[in-house]
GROMACS .gro file of C-alpha atoms in nm:
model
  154
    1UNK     CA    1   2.960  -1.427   1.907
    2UNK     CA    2   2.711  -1.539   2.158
    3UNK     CA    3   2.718  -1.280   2.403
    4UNK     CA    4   2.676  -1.003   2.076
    5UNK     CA    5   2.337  -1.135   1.975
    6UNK     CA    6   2.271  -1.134   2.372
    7UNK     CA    7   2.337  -0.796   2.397
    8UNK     CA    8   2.184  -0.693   2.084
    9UNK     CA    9   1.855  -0.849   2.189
   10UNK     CA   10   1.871  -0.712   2.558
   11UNK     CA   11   1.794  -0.386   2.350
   12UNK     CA   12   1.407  -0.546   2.344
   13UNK     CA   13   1.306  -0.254   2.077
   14UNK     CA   14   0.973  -0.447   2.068
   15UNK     CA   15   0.889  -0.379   2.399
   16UNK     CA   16   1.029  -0.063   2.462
   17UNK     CA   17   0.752   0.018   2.206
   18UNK     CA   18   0.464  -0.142   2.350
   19UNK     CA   19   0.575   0.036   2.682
   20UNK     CA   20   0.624   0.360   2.553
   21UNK     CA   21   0.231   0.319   2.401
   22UNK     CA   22   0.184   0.209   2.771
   23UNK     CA   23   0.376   0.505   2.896
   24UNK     CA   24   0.112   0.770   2.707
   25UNK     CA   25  -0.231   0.570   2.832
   26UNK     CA   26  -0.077   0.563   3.191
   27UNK     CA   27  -0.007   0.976   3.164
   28UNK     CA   28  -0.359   1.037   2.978
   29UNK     CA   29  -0.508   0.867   3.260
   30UNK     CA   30  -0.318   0.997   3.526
   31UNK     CA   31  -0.376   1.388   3.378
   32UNK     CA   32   0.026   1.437   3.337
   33UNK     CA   33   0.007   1.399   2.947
   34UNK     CA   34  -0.115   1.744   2.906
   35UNK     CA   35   0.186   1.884   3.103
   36UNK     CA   36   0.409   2.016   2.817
   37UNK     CA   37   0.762   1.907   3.047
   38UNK     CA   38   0.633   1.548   3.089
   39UNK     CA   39   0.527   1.508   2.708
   40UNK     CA   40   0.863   1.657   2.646
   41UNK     CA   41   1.046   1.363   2.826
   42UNK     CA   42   0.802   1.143   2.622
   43UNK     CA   43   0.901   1.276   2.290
   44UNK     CA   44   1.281   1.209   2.413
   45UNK     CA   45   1.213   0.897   2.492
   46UNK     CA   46   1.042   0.783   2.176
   47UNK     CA   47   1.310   0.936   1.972
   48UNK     CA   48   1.542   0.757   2.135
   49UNK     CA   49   1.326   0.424   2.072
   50UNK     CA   50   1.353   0.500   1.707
   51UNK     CA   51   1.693   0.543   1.705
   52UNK     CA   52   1.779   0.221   1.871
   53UNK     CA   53   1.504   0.048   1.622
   54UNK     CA   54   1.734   0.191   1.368
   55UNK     CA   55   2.048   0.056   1.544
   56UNK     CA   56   1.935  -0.244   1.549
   57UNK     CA   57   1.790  -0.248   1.168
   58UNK     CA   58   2.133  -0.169   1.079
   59UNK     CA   59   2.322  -0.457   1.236
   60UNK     CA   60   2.017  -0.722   1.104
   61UNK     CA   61   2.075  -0.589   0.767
   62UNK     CA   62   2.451  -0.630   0.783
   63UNK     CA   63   2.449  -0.936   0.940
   64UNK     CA   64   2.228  -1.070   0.689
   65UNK     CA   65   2.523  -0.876   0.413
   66UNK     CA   66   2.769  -1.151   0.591
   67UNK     CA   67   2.942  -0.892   0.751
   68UNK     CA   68   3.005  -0.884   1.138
   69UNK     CA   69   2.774  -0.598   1.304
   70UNK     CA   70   2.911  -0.706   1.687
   71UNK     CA   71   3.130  -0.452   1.738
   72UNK     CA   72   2.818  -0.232   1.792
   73UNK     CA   73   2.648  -0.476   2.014
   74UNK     CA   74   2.765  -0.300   2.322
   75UNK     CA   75   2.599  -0.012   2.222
   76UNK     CA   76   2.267  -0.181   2.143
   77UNK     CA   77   2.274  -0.281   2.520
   78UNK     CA   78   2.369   0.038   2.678
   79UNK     CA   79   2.135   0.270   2.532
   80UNK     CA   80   1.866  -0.055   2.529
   81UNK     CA   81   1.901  -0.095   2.887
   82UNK     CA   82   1.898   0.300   2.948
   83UNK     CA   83   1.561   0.299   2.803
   84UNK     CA   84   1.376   0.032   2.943
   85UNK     CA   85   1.507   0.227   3.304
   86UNK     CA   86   1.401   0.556   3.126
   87UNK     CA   87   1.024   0.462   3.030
   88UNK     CA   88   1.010   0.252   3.381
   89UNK     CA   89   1.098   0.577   3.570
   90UNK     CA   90   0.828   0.770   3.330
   91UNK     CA   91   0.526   0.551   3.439
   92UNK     CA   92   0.625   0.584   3.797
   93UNK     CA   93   0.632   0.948   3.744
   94UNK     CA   94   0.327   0.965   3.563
   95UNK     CA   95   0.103   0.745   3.834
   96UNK     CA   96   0.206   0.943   4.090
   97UNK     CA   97   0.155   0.806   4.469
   98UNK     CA   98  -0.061   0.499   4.340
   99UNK     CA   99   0.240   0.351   4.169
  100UNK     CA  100   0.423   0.296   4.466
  101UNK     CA  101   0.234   0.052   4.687
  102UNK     CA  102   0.319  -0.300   4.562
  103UNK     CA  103   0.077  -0.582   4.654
  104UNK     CA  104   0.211  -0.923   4.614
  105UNK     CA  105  -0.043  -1.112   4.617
  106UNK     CA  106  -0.140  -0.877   4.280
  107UNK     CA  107   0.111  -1.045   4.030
  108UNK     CA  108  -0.067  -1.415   4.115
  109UNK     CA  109  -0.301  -1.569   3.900
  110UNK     CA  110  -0.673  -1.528   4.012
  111UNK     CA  111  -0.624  -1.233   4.257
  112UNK     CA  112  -0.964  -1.112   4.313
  113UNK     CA  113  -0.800  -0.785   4.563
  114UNK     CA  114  -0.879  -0.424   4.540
  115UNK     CA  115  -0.579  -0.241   4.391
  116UNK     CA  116  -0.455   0.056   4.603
  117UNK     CA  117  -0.482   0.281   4.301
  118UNK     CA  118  -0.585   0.201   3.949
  119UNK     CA  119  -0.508  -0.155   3.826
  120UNK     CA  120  -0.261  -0.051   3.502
  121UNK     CA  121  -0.038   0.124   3.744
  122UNK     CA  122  -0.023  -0.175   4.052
  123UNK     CA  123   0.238  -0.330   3.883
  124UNK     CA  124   0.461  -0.028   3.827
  125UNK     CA  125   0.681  -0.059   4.138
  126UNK     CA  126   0.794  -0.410   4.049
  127UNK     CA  127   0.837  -0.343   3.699
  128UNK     CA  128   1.060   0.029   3.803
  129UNK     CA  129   1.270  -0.172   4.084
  130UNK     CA  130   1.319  -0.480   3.786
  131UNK     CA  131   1.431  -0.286   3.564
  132UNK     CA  132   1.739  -0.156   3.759
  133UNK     CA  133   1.938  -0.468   3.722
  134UNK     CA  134   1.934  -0.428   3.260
  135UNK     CA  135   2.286  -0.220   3.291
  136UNK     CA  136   2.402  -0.523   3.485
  137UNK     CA  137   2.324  -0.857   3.283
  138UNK     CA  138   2.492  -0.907   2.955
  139UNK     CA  139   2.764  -0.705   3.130
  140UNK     CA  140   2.765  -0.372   3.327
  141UNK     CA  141   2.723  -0.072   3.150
  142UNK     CA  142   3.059   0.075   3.273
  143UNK     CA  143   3.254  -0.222   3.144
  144UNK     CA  144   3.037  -0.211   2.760
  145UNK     CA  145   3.123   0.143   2.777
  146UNK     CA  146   3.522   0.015   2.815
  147UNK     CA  147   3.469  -0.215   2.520
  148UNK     CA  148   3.316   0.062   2.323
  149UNK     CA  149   3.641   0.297   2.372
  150UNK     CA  150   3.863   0.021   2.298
  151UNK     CA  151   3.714  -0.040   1.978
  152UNK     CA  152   3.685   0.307   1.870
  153UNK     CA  153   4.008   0.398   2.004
  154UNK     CA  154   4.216   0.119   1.974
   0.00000   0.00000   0.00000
């Protein structure tokens, strides 16, 4: 029970909007949003947002039916955690060579540094190299993906 509404909310629809939002500015500023192959991969990417928004729409409104939406919970996570990778990989794309220095001392409070490229992509680095570990917690993706057959095919 526990570990469904874990994986259901490492999905993190909410932020996987406010980074895709972050996603465009970063490209617009960086000059790749007019590149019709990059805003291609953003389009994917947002559709695939929407979808899991759906997803997880669907398992609120039949949990809140009384019925028990968990079996799809390994789903939520897999494609969640795919995401948050995906847009991660799209900023670091989109910033170029100024997204990969990381300066530490950055992420602490008061830092009055100069950023090695523009300050909204400084923290990109961290926030690509974090984002590897979401098809580990709440269970690898390979073994969700092994729950996921087993349920559909018995």
């Amino acid at each position: 029970y526990l570990l469904g509404h874990e994986r259901t909310n490492i999905a993190d629809v909410n932020r996987a909007k406010r980074e895709l939002e972050r996603l465009k500015r970063i490209a617009k500023d960086e000059g790749v949003y007019d590149d019709i192959r990059f805003r291609d991969e953003i389009a994917k990417l947002e559709v695939d947002v929407v979808a899991l928004e759906m997803m997880v729409l669907r398992v609120l409104s039949a949990e809140k039916a009384g019925k028990n939406p968990m079996d799809i919970a390994s789903l939520l996570k897999i494609r969640g955690s795919e995401i948050q990778q995906r847009y991660s990989e799209l900023m670091m794309l989109a910033a170029g060579p100024s997204a990969v220095p990381f300066v530490a001392e950055a992420m602490e409070a008061g830092w009055q540094g100069d950023y090695v490229g523009a300050a909204h992509v400084a923290p990109l680095a961290g926030t690509y190299f974090n984002m590897r570990k979401t098809t580990i917690y709440g269970g690898s993706n390979e073994v969700q993906r092994n729950i996921v057959a087993q349920t559909v095919l018995g």
